[in-house]
Short mmCIF file of C-alpha atoms and ligand atoms in Angstrom, two decimals:
data_model
loop_
_atom_site.label_atom_id
_atom_site.label_comp_id
_atom_site.label_asym_id
_atom_site.label_seq_id
_atom_site.Cartn_x
_atom_site.Cartn_y
_atom_site.Cartn_z
CA MET A 57 9.88 29.23 -10.34
CA ASN A 58 6.24 29.35 -11.26
CA MET A 59 3.45 27.89 -9.18
CA MET A 60 2.94 24.89 -11.42
CA SER A 61 6.47 23.57 -11.32
CA GLU A 62 6.55 24.18 -7.62
CA ILE A 63 3.56 21.91 -7.08
CA ARG A 64 4.92 19.32 -9.48
CA GLY A 65 8.29 19.44 -7.84
CA ALA A 66 6.87 18.56 -4.45
CA GLY A 67 7.21 14.91 -3.47
CA LEU A 68 4.41 12.60 -4.40
CA VAL A 69 3.99 11.39 -0.84
CA GLU A 70 3.59 14.92 0.50
CA ARG A 71 1.03 15.74 -2.15
CA ALA A 72 -0.84 12.54 -1.36
CA ARG A 73 -0.84 13.39 2.33
CA GLU A 74 -2.33 16.81 1.62
CA VAL A 75 -5.09 15.18 -0.40
CA ALA A 76 -5.62 12.59 2.34
CA ALA A 77 -6.05 15.35 4.91
CA VAL A 78 -8.83 16.89 2.83
CA ALA A 79 -10.39 13.49 2.16
CA GLY A 80 -10.34 12.62 5.86
CA LYS A 81 -12.15 15.81 6.83
CA HIS A 82 -15.14 14.88 4.69
CA ALA A 83 -15.01 11.07 4.81
CA ASP A 84 -17.83 10.63 7.32
CA ALA A 85 -20.14 13.01 5.46
CA VAL A 86 -19.33 11.34 2.11
CA ASP A 87 -20.17 7.97 3.66
CA LYS A 88 -23.29 9.10 5.46
CA GLU A 89 -24.77 10.99 2.53
CA GLY A 90 -23.48 8.57 -0.11
CA ARG A 91 -22.16 11.54 -2.04
CA PHE A 92 -19.20 12.12 -4.34
CA PRO A 93 -16.09 13.27 -2.43
CA HIS A 94 -15.75 16.42 -4.50
CA GLU A 95 -13.45 18.13 -2.00
CA ALA A 96 -10.93 15.26 -2.14
CA VAL A 97 -11.15 15.01 -5.92
CA ALA A 98 -10.63 18.78 -6.24
CA ALA A 99 -7.58 18.39 -4.00
CA MET A 100 -6.26 15.58 -6.26
CA LYS A 101 -6.63 17.89 -9.23
CA SER A 102 -4.87 20.79 -7.57
CA ALA A 103 -2.08 18.46 -6.45
CA ARG A 104 -2.01 17.37 -10.10
CA LEU A 105 -2.31 13.71 -9.18
CA PHE A 106 -4.44 12.64 -12.13
CA GLY A 107 -1.63 12.92 -14.66
CA ILE A 108 1.29 11.44 -12.72
CA GLN A 109 1.26 8.14 -14.63
CA VAL A 110 1.49 9.81 -18.05
CA PRO A 111 5.00 9.54 -19.50
CA ILE A 112 7.22 12.59 -19.02
CA LEU A 113 7.38 12.87 -22.79
CA LEU A 114 3.69 13.74 -22.82
CA GLY A 115 3.84 16.17 -19.93
CA GLY A 116 3.25 13.71 -17.08
CA GLU A 117 5.58 12.44 -14.39
CA GLY A 118 6.00 8.82 -15.48
CA ALA A 119 4.97 7.57 -12.05
CA THR A 120 5.43 3.83 -11.50
CA ILE A 121 2.77 1.44 -10.25
CA ALA A 122 4.58 1.37 -6.89
CA GLU A 123 4.31 5.15 -6.55
CA ILE A 124 0.65 5.17 -7.53
CA ALA A 125 -0.07 2.33 -5.11
CA GLU A 126 1.57 4.33 -2.33
CA VAL A 127 -0.73 7.27 -3.07
CA CYS A 128 -3.77 4.94 -3.05
CA SER A 129 -2.79 3.58 0.32
CA ILE A 130 -2.17 7.04 1.81
CA ILE A 131 -5.54 8.39 0.69
CA ALA A 132 -7.36 5.17 1.66
CA GLN A 133 -6.21 5.61 5.23
CA GLU A 134 -8.48 8.64 5.40
CA CYS A 135 -11.25 7.94 2.89
CA ALA A 136 -11.57 4.63 1.04
CA SER A 137 -14.03 5.96 -1.53
CA SER A 138 -11.70 8.80 -2.51
CA ALA A 139 -8.78 6.40 -2.79
CA MET A 140 -10.81 3.96 -4.87
CA ILE A 141 -11.76 6.77 -7.27
CA PHE A 142 -8.09 7.66 -7.59
CA ALA A 143 -7.21 3.97 -8.12
CA MET A 144 -9.88 3.42 -10.76
CA HIS A 145 -8.80 6.53 -12.63
CA HIS A 146 -5.22 5.26 -12.77
CA ILE A 147 -6.31 1.76 -13.80
CA LYS A 148 -8.00 3.30 -16.84
CA LEU A 149 -5.04 5.55 -17.48
CA SER A 150 -2.70 2.54 -17.40
CA SER A 151 -4.52 1.13 -20.42
CA CYS A 152 -3.88 4.36 -22.34
CA VAL A 153 -0.24 4.49 -21.28
CA SER A 154 0.43 0.82 -22.07
CA HIS A 155 -1.58 0.58 -25.26
CA GLY A 156 -2.13 4.09 -26.61
CA MET A 157 1.48 5.23 -27.06
CA GLY A 158 2.34 5.84 -30.68
CA ASP A 159 -1.29 6.54 -31.49
CA GLU A 160 -1.94 10.17 -32.29
CA TRP A 161 -5.36 10.58 -30.72
CA HIS A 162 -4.53 8.73 -27.52
CA GLU A 163 -1.24 10.55 -27.04
CA ALA A 164 -3.03 13.88 -27.39
CA PHE A 165 -5.64 12.62 -24.94
CA MET A 166 -2.97 11.78 -22.36
CA HIS A 167 -1.53 15.24 -22.82
CA ARG A 168 -4.98 16.65 -22.10
CA ILE A 169 -5.38 14.47 -18.99
CA VAL A 170 -2.27 16.10 -17.54
CA ARG A 171 -3.14 19.62 -18.64
CA GLU A 172 -6.77 19.58 -17.61
CA GLN A 173 -6.53 16.92 -14.87
CA LEU A 174 -9.34 14.91 -16.45
CA LEU A 175 -10.97 12.19 -14.35
CA LEU A 176 -11.42 8.85 -16.17
CA GLY A 177 -14.27 6.45 -15.44
CA SER A 178 -14.75 2.81 -16.40
CA ALA A 179 -17.65 0.85 -17.83
CA THR A 180 -16.87 -2.85 -18.15
CA THR A 181 -19.75 -4.31 -16.13
CA GLU A 182 -22.81 -4.96 -18.28
CA ALA A 183 -26.37 -6.15 -17.69
CA GLY A 184 -26.46 -9.89 -18.46
CA ILE A 185 -22.67 -10.23 -18.09
CA GLY A 186 -21.91 -8.93 -14.60
CA GLY A 187 -18.25 -8.88 -13.68
CA ASN A 188 -17.17 -11.19 -16.51
CA LEU A 189 -14.80 -8.58 -17.86
CA ARG A 190 -13.70 -10.57 -20.89
CA ASN A 191 -17.17 -10.82 -22.38
CA SER A 192 -19.47 -8.22 -23.85
CA ILE A 193 -22.96 -8.26 -25.27
CA CYS A 194 -22.99 -4.72 -26.68
CA ALA A 195 -21.09 -4.04 -29.90
CA ILE A 196 -19.50 -0.88 -31.22
CA GLU A 197 -20.67 0.20 -34.62
CA VAL A 198 -18.08 1.81 -36.86
CA ASP A 199 -19.57 3.87 -39.64
CA GLY A 200 -16.83 5.51 -41.70
CA ASP A 201 -14.92 7.78 -39.33
CA ILE A 202 -17.53 7.59 -36.62
CA CYS A 203 -18.22 4.97 -33.93
CA ARG A 204 -21.40 4.53 -31.93
CA LEU A 205 -22.11 2.49 -28.83
CA THR A 206 -25.05 1.78 -26.55
CA LYS A 207 -24.38 -0.21 -23.39
CA GLU A 208 -26.47 -1.19 -20.38
CA ALA A 209 -23.73 -0.35 -17.93
CA THR A 210 -25.05 -1.43 -14.56
CA VAL A 211 -22.14 -0.01 -12.55
CA ILE A 212 -20.15 3.09 -13.52
CA SER A 213 -18.39 4.65 -10.57
CA TYR A 214 -18.64 8.46 -10.55
CA GLY A 215 -20.30 8.18 -13.98
CA LYS A 216 -21.82 11.61 -13.56
CA GLN A 217 -18.58 13.26 -12.45
CA ALA A 218 -16.13 11.61 -14.86
CA ASP A 219 -14.67 13.70 -17.70
CA ALA A 220 -14.29 10.64 -19.93
CA ILE A 221 -15.34 7.00 -19.77
CA LEU A 222 -13.37 4.03 -21.08
CA ILE A 223 -15.84 1.38 -22.09
CA THR A 224 -15.64 -2.17 -23.39
CA SER A 225 -17.76 -3.71 -26.14
CA ARG A 226 -17.55 -6.32 -28.87
CA SER A 227 -15.44 -5.03 -31.75
CA HIS A 228 -18.26 -5.17 -34.33
CA LYS A 229 -21.81 -6.42 -34.75
CA GLU A 230 -20.84 -9.98 -35.72
CA ALA A 231 -17.90 -10.33 -33.32
CA ALA A 232 -17.70 -13.15 -30.76
CA SER A 233 -18.45 -12.10 -27.18
CA THR A 234 -14.74 -12.27 -26.31
CA ASP A 235 -13.62 -10.22 -29.33
CA GLN A 236 -13.65 -6.88 -27.55
CA VAL A 237 -12.31 -3.37 -27.85
CA MET A 238 -12.11 -0.49 -25.42
CA THR A 239 -13.03 3.02 -26.47
CA VAL A 240 -12.49 6.42 -24.86
CA PHE A 241 -15.57 8.62 -24.94
CA LEU A 242 -15.38 12.20 -23.72
CA LYS A 243 -18.10 13.68 -21.56
CA ASP A 244 -19.67 15.69 -24.37
CA GLN A 245 -19.79 12.59 -26.57
CA TYR A 246 -22.12 10.47 -24.41
CA THR A 247 -25.40 10.60 -22.56
CA LEU A 248 -26.13 8.72 -19.34
CA GLU A 249 -29.65 7.72 -18.47
CA GLN A 250 -29.61 6.53 -14.89
CA THR A 251 -30.99 3.03 -14.36
CA HIS A 252 -29.57 1.98 -10.97
CA VAL A 253 -28.89 3.85 -7.74
CA TRP A 254 -25.73 3.18 -5.70
CA ASP A 255 -27.15 3.02 -2.18
CA THR A 256 -24.78 0.50 -0.67
CA MET A 257 -23.34 -0.87 2.53
CA GLY A 258 -19.93 0.71 1.92
CA MET A 259 -17.80 2.51 -0.67
CA ARG A 260 -20.72 4.87 -0.75
CA GLY A 261 -18.72 7.79 -2.12
CA THR A 262 -17.76 6.05 -5.37
CA CYS A 263 -21.31 6.81 -6.54
CA SER A 264 -21.27 3.75 -8.79
CA ASP A 265 -24.74 4.22 -10.27
CA GLY A 266 -25.97 2.25 -13.27
CA PHE A 267 -26.72 3.88 -16.59
CA LEU A 268 -27.86 3.34 -20.11
CA PHE A 269 -24.77 4.66 -21.88
CA LYS A 270 -25.12 6.05 -25.42
CA ALA A 271 -22.23 7.57 -27.28
CA GLU A 272 -20.95 8.71 -30.65
CA ALA A 273 -17.39 9.81 -31.38
CA PRO A 274 -14.63 9.68 -34.00
CA ALA A 275 -13.59 6.04 -34.50
CA VAL A 276 -9.95 6.92 -33.79
CA GLN A 277 -10.89 6.95 -30.12
CA ILE A 278 -11.09 3.14 -30.09
CA LEU A 279 -7.87 1.91 -28.45
CA PRO A 280 -5.69 0.39 -31.18
CA LYS A 281 -5.15 -2.99 -29.42
CA PRO A 282 -7.68 -5.78 -28.79
CA PHE A 283 -9.13 -5.53 -25.28
CA ALA A 284 -7.93 -9.10 -24.62
CA GLU A 285 -4.39 -7.77 -24.76
CA ILE A 286 -5.19 -4.66 -22.75
CA ALA A 287 -6.86 -6.77 -20.06
CA ALA A 288 -3.97 -9.22 -19.86
CA GLU A 289 -1.11 -6.74 -20.12
CA SER A 290 -2.25 -3.76 -18.09
CA MET A 291 -5.72 -3.90 -16.65
CA LEU A 292 -5.71 -7.18 -14.78
CA ALA A 293 -2.54 -6.35 -12.91
CA THR A 294 -3.22 -2.68 -12.23
CA CYS A 295 -6.75 -3.48 -10.99
CA HIS A 296 -5.64 -6.08 -8.54
CA LEU A 297 -2.60 -4.12 -7.37
CA LEU A 298 -4.14 -0.67 -7.00
CA TRP A 299 -7.32 -2.07 -5.46
CA SER A 300 -5.21 -4.09 -3.04
CA ALA A 301 -3.12 -1.03 -2.14
CA THR A 302 -6.35 0.83 -1.40
CA TRP A 303 -7.72 -2.02 0.71
CA TYR A 304 -4.45 -2.25 2.58
CA GLY A 305 -4.80 1.46 3.44
CA ILE A 306 -8.25 0.82 4.92
CA ALA A 307 -6.97 -2.03 7.08
CA LEU A 308 -3.90 -0.06 8.12
CA ASN A 309 -6.03 2.82 9.36
CA ALA A 310 -8.29 0.47 11.31
CA VAL A 311 -5.25 -1.01 13.03
CA THR A 312 -3.83 2.48 13.61
CA ARG A 313 -7.05 3.37 15.38
CA ALA A 314 -6.90 0.18 17.44
CA GLN A 315 -3.34 1.00 18.37
CA ALA A 316 -4.38 4.48 19.50
CA PHE A 317 -7.07 2.83 21.63
CA VAL A 318 -4.58 0.47 23.24
CA ARG A 319 -2.06 3.27 23.82
CA ALA A 320 -4.72 5.40 25.51
CA ALA A 321 -5.57 2.45 27.76
CA ALA A 322 -1.87 1.90 28.54
CA ARG A 323 -1.41 5.55 29.50
CA ALA A 324 -4.50 5.47 31.70
CA ASN A 325 -3.15 2.47 33.63
CA PRO A 326 0.65 2.69 33.71
CA GLY A 327 2.39 -0.53 34.61
CA THR A 328 -0.27 -2.84 33.15
CA THR A 329 -0.63 -4.25 29.64
CA PRO A 330 -4.05 -3.28 28.29
CA PRO A 331 -6.34 -6.14 27.31
CA GLY A 332 -6.30 -5.30 23.59
CA ALA A 333 -2.50 -5.31 23.31
CA LEU A 334 -2.16 -8.96 22.41
CA ARG A 335 -4.84 -8.78 19.74
CA LEU A 336 -3.12 -5.69 18.39
CA ALA A 337 0.12 -7.63 18.05
CA GLU A 338 -1.77 -10.34 16.23
CA ALA A 339 -3.48 -7.83 13.93
CA THR A 340 -0.19 -6.17 12.99
CA ALA A 341 1.24 -9.55 12.01
CA GLU A 342 -1.65 -10.09 9.63
CA LEU A 343 -1.38 -6.56 8.36
CA HIS A 344 2.25 -7.20 7.60
CA LEU A 345 1.30 -10.25 5.59
CA ILE A 346 -1.09 -8.20 3.48
CA LYS A 347 1.58 -5.57 2.92
CA SER A 348 4.16 -8.15 1.87
CA ASN A 349 1.65 -9.67 -0.50
CA VAL A 350 0.89 -6.35 -2.19
CA ILE A 351 4.57 -5.43 -2.44
CA ALA A 352 5.45 -8.83 -3.93
CA GLY A 353 2.68 -8.37 -6.50
CA ILE A 354 3.94 -4.92 -7.44
CA GLU A 355 7.50 -6.20 -7.79
CA ARG A 356 6.34 -9.06 -9.97
CA PHE A 357 4.45 -6.64 -12.21
CA GLU A 358 7.41 -4.25 -12.47
CA ALA A 359 9.64 -7.18 -13.44
CA ALA A 360 7.21 -8.49 -16.06
CA LYS A 361 6.30 -5.10 -17.47
CA GLU A 362 8.69 -4.98 -20.38
CA ASP A 363 7.84 -8.48 -21.57
CA PRO A 364 4.37 -9.00 -23.09
CA ALA A 365 4.87 -12.80 -23.10
CA GLN A 366 5.33 -12.78 -19.33
CA LEU A 367 2.50 -10.32 -18.78
CA SER A 368 0.08 -12.55 -20.67
CA SER A 369 1.31 -15.79 -19.13
CA LEU A 370 -0.91 -17.93 -16.94
CA GLY A 371 1.62 -17.79 -14.13
CA PHE A 372 1.41 -14.01 -14.00
CA ALA A 373 -2.39 -14.03 -14.07
CA VAL A 374 -2.48 -16.58 -11.26
CA ALA A 375 -0.10 -14.43 -9.20
CA MET A 376 -2.18 -11.26 -9.66
CA ASN A 377 -5.44 -13.09 -8.92
CA ASN A 378 -3.89 -14.43 -5.74
CA VAL A 379 -2.90 -10.95 -4.57
CA LYS A 380 -6.50 -9.83 -4.96
CA ILE A 381 -8.06 -12.88 -3.32
CA ALA A 382 -5.75 -12.81 -0.31
CA THR A 383 -5.95 -9.07 0.28
CA SER A 384 -9.71 -8.88 -0.06
CA GLN A 385 -10.18 -11.71 2.44
CA MET A 386 -7.51 -10.78 4.95
CA ILE A 387 -8.48 -7.14 5.38
CA LEU A 388 -11.83 -8.27 6.76
CA SER A 389 -10.23 -10.32 9.47
CA VAL A 390 -7.75 -7.57 10.36
CA ILE A 391 -10.41 -4.87 10.54
CA ASN A 392 -12.59 -7.15 12.59
CA GLN A 393 -9.70 -7.60 15.05
CA ALA A 394 -9.42 -3.82 15.26
CA MET A 395 -13.12 -3.65 16.06
CA ILE A 396 -12.76 -6.22 18.83
CA ILE A 397 -9.86 -4.23 20.30
CA CYS A 398 -11.78 -0.94 20.31
CA GLY A 399 -15.05 -2.51 21.48
CA ILE A 400 -18.06 -0.22 21.58
CA ALA A 401 -15.86 2.79 20.82
CA GLY A 402 -15.04 1.06 17.54
CA TYR A 403 -18.58 -0.01 16.82
CA LYS A 404 -19.98 3.49 17.40
CA ASN A 405 -19.77 6.13 14.71
CA GLY A 406 -18.11 9.44 15.40
CA THR A 407 -15.44 8.37 17.93
CA PRO A 408 -11.68 8.56 17.21
CA TYR A 409 -11.79 4.74 17.27
CA SER A 410 -14.76 4.17 14.92
CA ILE A 411 -14.16 1.18 12.65
CA GLY A 412 -17.65 0.77 11.16
CA ARG A 413 -16.95 2.61 7.92
CA HIS A 414 -13.72 0.68 7.42
CA LEU A 415 -15.48 -2.61 7.85
CA ARG A 416 -18.32 -1.68 5.52
CA ASP A 417 -15.98 -0.30 2.85
CA ALA A 418 -13.77 -3.38 3.12
CA HIS A 419 -16.69 -5.70 2.40
CA SER A 420 -16.77 -4.47 -1.20
CA ALA A 421 -13.37 -6.02 -1.89
CA GLN A 422 -14.59 -9.59 -2.25
CA LEU A 423 -17.34 -8.52 -4.65
CA MET A 424 -15.39 -6.12 -6.80
CA ILE A 425 -15.05 -8.71 -9.52
CA SER A 426 -16.40 -11.53 -7.41
CA ASN A 427 -13.80 -13.65 -5.65
CA GLU A 428 -15.91 -16.64 -6.70
CA ARG A 429 -15.37 -15.72 -10.33
CA ILE A 430 -11.65 -15.04 -9.86
CA LEU A 431 -11.11 -18.27 -7.96
CA SER A 432 -12.84 -20.27 -10.66
CA ASN A 433 -10.60 -18.64 -13.30
CA THR A 434 -7.53 -19.46 -11.22
CA ALA A 435 -8.81 -23.00 -10.77
CA THR A 436 -9.02 -23.41 -14.55
CA MET A 437 -5.49 -22.05 -15.05
CA LEU A 438 -4.09 -24.35 -12.38
CA THR A 439 -5.03 -27.37 -14.46
CA VAL A 440 -2.08 -26.52 -16.73
CA HIS A 441 0.02 -23.96 -14.87
CA LYS A 442 2.48 -25.55 -12.49
CA LEU A 443 3.35 -23.87 -9.20
CA ASP A 444 6.72 -22.20 -8.83
CA THR A 445 8.96 -24.41 -6.72
CA SER A 446 11.49 -21.76 -5.76
CA LEU A 447 11.14 -19.41 -2.79
CA MET A 448 12.77 -16.29 -4.21
CA GLY A 449 11.11 -16.28 -7.58
CA MET B 295 0.19 -31.99 -36.51
CA LYS B 296 -2.03 -29.12 -37.64
CA ASP B 297 -4.85 -31.56 -38.41
CA LYS B 298 -4.68 -32.88 -34.88
CA ILE B 299 -4.64 -29.32 -33.52
CA ARG B 300 -7.65 -28.46 -35.65
CA GLU B 301 -9.48 -31.52 -34.39
CA LEU B 302 -8.78 -30.57 -30.76
CA LEU B 303 -9.70 -26.96 -31.42
CA GLY B 304 -13.04 -28.09 -32.82
CA LYS B 305 -13.66 -30.31 -29.82
CA LEU B 306 -12.41 -28.04 -27.03
CA GLY B 307 -12.26 -24.51 -28.42
CA GLY B 308 -15.95 -23.73 -27.99
CA LEU B 309 -15.71 -21.46 -31.03
CA PRO B 310 -18.88 -19.98 -32.47
CA VAL B 311 -17.51 -20.68 -36.00
CA ALA B 312 -16.51 -23.94 -37.72
CA VAL B 313 -12.78 -24.65 -37.47
CA ASP B 314 -12.49 -25.31 -41.25
CA THR B 315 -13.42 -21.69 -41.91
CA LEU B 316 -10.29 -20.54 -40.06
CA ALA B 317 -6.95 -20.11 -41.80
CA ASP B 318 -3.85 -21.46 -40.02
CA GLY B 319 -2.82 -17.91 -39.23
CA ALA B 320 -6.25 -16.66 -38.08
CA ASP B 321 -6.44 -14.99 -34.67
CA LEU B 322 -8.21 -17.51 -32.44
CA TYR B 323 -9.07 -14.97 -29.77
CA ALA B 324 -10.85 -12.81 -32.32
CA ALA B 325 -12.64 -15.97 -33.46
CA GLY B 326 -14.03 -16.34 -29.94
CA LEU B 327 -11.54 -18.53 -28.05
CA SER B 328 -12.24 -17.78 -24.38
CA SER B 329 -9.62 -18.05 -21.67
CA PHE B 330 -11.45 -21.08 -20.24
CA ALA B 331 -11.48 -22.83 -23.63
CA SER B 332 -7.84 -21.94 -24.27
CA VAL B 333 -6.86 -23.76 -21.09
CA GLN B 334 -8.96 -26.78 -22.09
CA LEU B 335 -7.18 -26.72 -25.43
CA MET B 336 -3.77 -26.57 -23.72
CA LEU B 337 -4.71 -29.61 -21.65
CA GLY B 338 -5.97 -31.49 -24.70
CA ILE B 339 -2.77 -30.74 -26.61
CA GLU B 340 -0.56 -31.80 -23.69
CA ASP B 341 -2.41 -35.07 -23.64
CA ALA B 342 -2.50 -35.66 -27.40
CA PHE B 343 1.19 -34.93 -27.98
CA ASP B 344 2.36 -36.26 -24.64
CA ILE B 345 4.09 -33.03 -23.71
CA GLU B 346 4.01 -30.52 -20.88
CA PHE B 347 4.02 -26.83 -21.61
CA PRO B 348 6.68 -25.07 -19.58
CA ASP B 349 5.33 -22.00 -17.84
CA HIS B 350 7.01 -19.47 -20.13
CA LEU B 351 5.07 -20.88 -23.09
CA LEU B 352 1.71 -20.79 -21.33
CA ASN B 353 0.76 -17.38 -22.63
CA ARG B 354 -1.65 -15.78 -25.04
CA LYS B 355 0.80 -15.65 -27.92
CA SER B 356 1.55 -19.38 -27.93
CA PHE B 357 -2.14 -20.07 -28.53
CA ALA B 358 -3.04 -17.11 -30.74
CA SER B 359 -3.41 -19.16 -33.96
CA ILE B 360 -3.14 -22.71 -35.27
CA ASP B 361 0.31 -21.78 -36.62
CA ALA B 362 1.39 -20.46 -33.23
CA ILE B 363 0.22 -23.62 -31.47
CA ALA B 364 2.03 -25.83 -33.99
CA GLU B 365 5.19 -23.80 -33.48
CA THR B 366 4.92 -24.04 -29.71
CA VAL B 367 4.33 -27.79 -29.80
CA SER B 368 7.21 -28.34 -32.27
CA ALA B 369 9.57 -26.33 -30.10
CA ILE B 370 8.78 -28.56 -27.13
CA VAL B 371 8.96 -31.82 -29.10
CA GLU B 372 12.26 -30.83 -30.74
CA GLY B 373 13.67 -29.70 -27.41
CA ARG B 374 12.81 -33.11 -26.00
CA GLU B 375 14.41 -34.99 -28.89
CA ALA B 376 17.53 -32.88 -28.67
CA ALA B 377 17.80 -33.52 -24.95
C1 FAD C 284 -16.91 -0.08 -5.19
C2 FAD C 284 -17.18 -0.67 -6.53
C3 FAD C 284 -16.98 0.10 -7.66
C4 FAD C 284 -17.21 -0.43 -8.93
N1 FAD C 284 -17.01 0.37 -10.03
C5 FAD C 284 -17.21 -0.11 -11.27
C6 FAD C 284 -17.01 0.71 -12.41
O1 FAD C 284 -16.64 1.89 -12.31
N2 FAD C 284 -17.24 0.20 -13.64
C7 FAD C 284 -17.63 -1.09 -13.81
O2 FAD C 284 -17.80 -1.50 -14.94
N3 FAD C 284 -17.85 -1.91 -12.74
C8 FAD C 284 -17.65 -1.44 -11.48
N4 FAD C 284 -17.89 -2.26 -10.39
C9 FAD C 284 -18.43 -3.60 -10.63
C10 FAD C 284 -17.42 -4.72 -10.42
O3 FAD C 284 -16.28 -4.50 -11.15
C11 FAD C 284 -18.04 -6.07 -10.75
O4 FAD C 284 -18.36 -6.14 -12.08
C12 FAD C 284 -19.26 -6.29 -9.98
O5 FAD C 284 -19.00 -6.05 -8.62
C13 FAD C 284 -19.77 -7.68 -10.16
O6 FAD C 284 -21.14 -7.64 -9.89
P1 FAD C 284 -22.02 -8.91 -9.55
O7 FAD C 284 -21.49 -9.48 -8.32
O8 FAD C 284 -23.44 -8.50 -9.56
O9 FAD C 284 -21.92 -9.79 -10.84
P2 FAD C 284 -21.36 -11.17 -11.26
O10 FAD C 284 -19.94 -11.06 -11.64
O11 FAD C 284 -22.27 -11.59 -12.32
O12 FAD C 284 -21.49 -12.15 -10.06
C14 FAD C 284 -22.69 -12.46 -9.39
C15 FAD C 284 -22.45 -13.56 -8.39
O13 FAD C 284 -22.40 -14.79 -9.07
C16 FAD C 284 -21.40 -15.61 -8.58
N5 FAD C 284 -20.48 -15.95 -9.67
C17 FAD C 284 -20.29 -15.27 -10.81
N6 FAD C 284 -19.41 -15.89 -11.60
C18 FAD C 284 -19.02 -16.98 -10.98
C19 FAD C 284 -18.12 -18.03 -11.31
N7 FAD C 284 -17.44 -18.05 -12.46
N8 FAD C 284 -17.95 -18.99 -10.39
C20 FAD C 284 -18.63 -18.98 -9.23
N9 FAD C 284 -19.50 -18.03 -8.89
C21 FAD C 284 -19.70 -17.03 -9.73
C22 FAD C 284 -20.71 -14.88 -7.47
O14 FAD C 284 -21.13 -15.32 -6.23
C23 FAD C 284 -21.10 -13.44 -7.71
O15 FAD C 284 -21.15 -12.69 -6.53
C24 FAD C 284 -17.66 -1.77 -9.09
C25 FAD C 284 -17.87 -2.54 -7.95
C26 FAD C 284 -17.62 -2.03 -6.68
C27 FAD C 284 -17.85 -2.89 -5.50
#
C-alpha cells in the first residue's frame, strides 16, 4: 500500500486529531501575533483534509456535512482560527459540489482541489453592502470567453494565502443588485491590493484583511447556477452549520478546561465538593443544548439535501438561521461560566485554564453575518411561515 | 388571476423594472425580487386570494415567475374547492 492510500484510509477523526494537535501547539502564537496558522494548514494539507467533501467520483472522499462538522469541532477545540479556516474552505467547496457537478471546468477544479489540496477563500462582503450576502454592487463583465471583475472586498479571510477565491457579484452590468453569480478565480488570475488590516479582538489567525480585488479569467469559471440558488441550497446551511460546529468546539474546550480546574481542586481537597462544581454542571447542561441544536440542524440539512424545494423553503431557512443565532449567543454564556469557574487562572493568559482566547474568538460569532441582520430576515419570513407544531419533525 | 398577481407584484415587489415589461414566465429573482419583497408578495397574495400558503409551497420555486405564482395559487384554491 502506498503512502497516499494509507493516509486516506486513516479515519477522519484521527486525522483531524493530528491536525488539532499541531494547531494547538501554535494557537497562542497565532492569536498573539495575529498571524496565519500555517503549521495547522500545512497539517490539514498533509492529512488531505481539503478534498474530503469532493465526491469519490472526482477523487475525493464524499464526506458528509456531519463528518466535516466533526472535524471543525475537533480542530476548534485547539485553535478556533484554524478551524474557521477549515470551515470556510469547506463552505466554498460545498457550493462547487452542489452546483458545479456536470460542469466540465468545475469538475476539473474539484479534481485539482483534491490532488493539490488547494485552499479556497471567500469574498462576499463588499464595501457599501456589508454582510448583506444577497446583494452586490460590483458586476462581472463577460467579454467573449473572458470575464473580468473588480470588487471592494472589505473582508477576505486568508486572502493572501488562499489558492483560489470564490467571489460574488452582479451577473452583468445592468443586473439588479440581487441578480448575482459566483465565480472561481485562481490565485494567478487575480491581484489583491490591501485596503484593510485585520487587527481584531479575536479570530486573529483568520487574517481577514480587506482588499481591492481585480481579476480576469475564462468565463467558464462562473458557477453555472444563479447565486440565489447557491446561497439558498448550499451556502446558507453549510455556513450556519459549519460555523456553529466550530463555535461549539470553542465552548467545549473552555468547559473542558473548567472541568480540569474543578478536578484539580477536588483532588487537592478530597472529600469536599469544589466551589466551581455546581457551575460546571450548569455549563455542561448549556453545552449539551448547543450540541443538540447543531446536531438537529445537521440532520435537518441531511434530510432536505436531495430536495431543492425543501432546501429553498422558508421553513428551512428559518431553521438554519435559528441554529446560528442560538449557537452564537449561547457559547458566550457557556464560556463566561467557564471563566467564572477558573477565576484568575482562566482570566490570565498562558495557564492550562486560560479562557481569554476562547472568549475573544467566540465574540466574532454574533457578528459573522450580524445576528441583527439574520434576526430581521427571520422576522420577515415569520410573517408567512408558520411554526412547526410537532415535536419530532 | 395573473392581472391581480401583476398588480400585487408592482405594488410589493420593489422591482427596479416595470412589471409590464416582464413576460409571465420571466425569472422574478433575476428581475430583482429580493427575499424581503418576495415575502411581502406572499403576504399580499394570501390576503388578496384569501388563502394560506402551506409551508411546502413557501419556497423560491413557487415565486420564481408570474406563471409559477399563478400555478401555486391555483393549486391551493383547487385543493380547497375539492376538499
Ligand atoms: C472571523 C470572520 C471571518 C470572516 N471572513 C470573511 C470572508 O472570508 N469573506 C467575506 O466576504 N466576509 C467575511 N467575514 C465578514 C462577515 O461575513 C460579515 O459580512 C461581516 O462580519 C459583516 O460586517 P459588518 O458587521 O461590518 O456589516 P453589516 O452587515 O453591514 O452590519 C453592520 C451593523 O449594522 C447592523 N445591521 C445590519 N443589517 C441590519 C438589519 N437588517 N437589521 C438590523 N441591524 C442591522 C448590525 O448591528 C451590524 O452589526 C468574516 C467575518 C468574521 C468575523
